[in-house]
Coordinates of C-alpha atoms in Angstrom, one line a residue:
M21 CA 0.0 0.0 0.0
K22 CA 1.1 3.6 -0.7
L23 CA -0.1 6.8 0.7
K24 CA -0.9 9.4 -1.9
I25 CA -0.8 13.1 -1.0
L26 CA -3.7 15.1 -2.5
V27 CA -2.5 18.7 -2.0
K28 CA -2.8 19.7 -5.7
E29 CA -6.2 18.1 -6.1
K30 CA -7.6 19.8 -2.9
R31 CA -6.0 23.1 -3.9
L32 CA -7.6 23.1 -7.3
E33 CA -11.0 22.1 -5.7
H34 CA -10.7 25.3 -3.7
N35 CA -9.8 27.3 -6.8
M36 CA -6.6 28.3 -5.2
T37 CA -3.3 29.1 -6.8
L38 CA 0.1 27.9 -5.4
E39 CA 0.8 31.6 -4.6
T40 CA -2.4 31.9 -2.6
L41 CA -1.9 28.6 -0.7
S42 CA 1.7 29.7 0.0
K43 CA 0.6 33.0 1.5
L44 CA -2.2 31.3 3.6
S45 CA 0.0 28.4 4.8
G46 CA 3.3 30.1 5.3
I47 CA 5.0 27.5 3.1
S48 CA 7.0 28.6 0.1
K49 CA 5.6 28.1 -3.4
G50 CA 8.7 26.0 -4.3
H51 CA 8.2 23.7 -1.4
L52 CA 4.5 23.3 -2.1
S53 CA 5.2 22.6 -5.7
K54 CA 7.7 19.8 -4.8
I55 CA 5.1 18.3 -2.4
E56 CA 2.5 18.3 -5.2
R57 CA 4.9 16.6 -7.6
E58 CA 5.8 14.1 -4.8
E59 CA 9.4 15.1 -4.9
R60 CA 9.3 15.9 -1.2
S61 CA 7.7 14.0 1.8
P62 CA 6.2 16.7 3.9
K63 CA 6.4 16.7 7.7
L64 CA 3.2 16.4 9.7
M65 CA 3.3 20.1 10.7
T66 CA 3.6 21.1 7.0
M67 CA 0.5 19.1 6.2
I68 CA -1.4 20.7 9.2
Q69 CA -0.5 24.1 7.8
I70 CA -1.8 23.2 4.4
A71 CA -5.0 21.7 5.7
T72 CA -5.6 24.8 7.8
A73 CA -5.0 27.1 4.9
L74 CA -7.5 25.0 2.8
K75 CA -9.9 24.9 5.7
I76 CA -10.2 21.1 5.5
D77 CA -9.5 18.1 7.8
I78 CA -6.0 16.8 7.4
K79 CA -7.4 13.4 6.6
E80 CA -8.7 14.8 3.3
L81 CA -5.1 15.3 2.1
Y82 CA -4.3 11.6 2.0
K83 CA -5.5 8.7 0.0
I84 CA -4.4 5.1 0.5
I85 CA -3.8 3.3 -2.8
P86 CA -3.0 -0.4 -3.2

């Protein structure tokens, strides 16, 4: 099983640009971009910041895939 991170999907559902999410979360655009492309494994605190900025439960940012 693998854990897929859904930051880009959730960001687009909220009609939000990377720049806006960056400003709201306090995370750089570059770092967010790397998370979205799965080039970085974000720490829990980073995911909490993203979920807070998107006004969603952190569980919505993850999907388990076989």
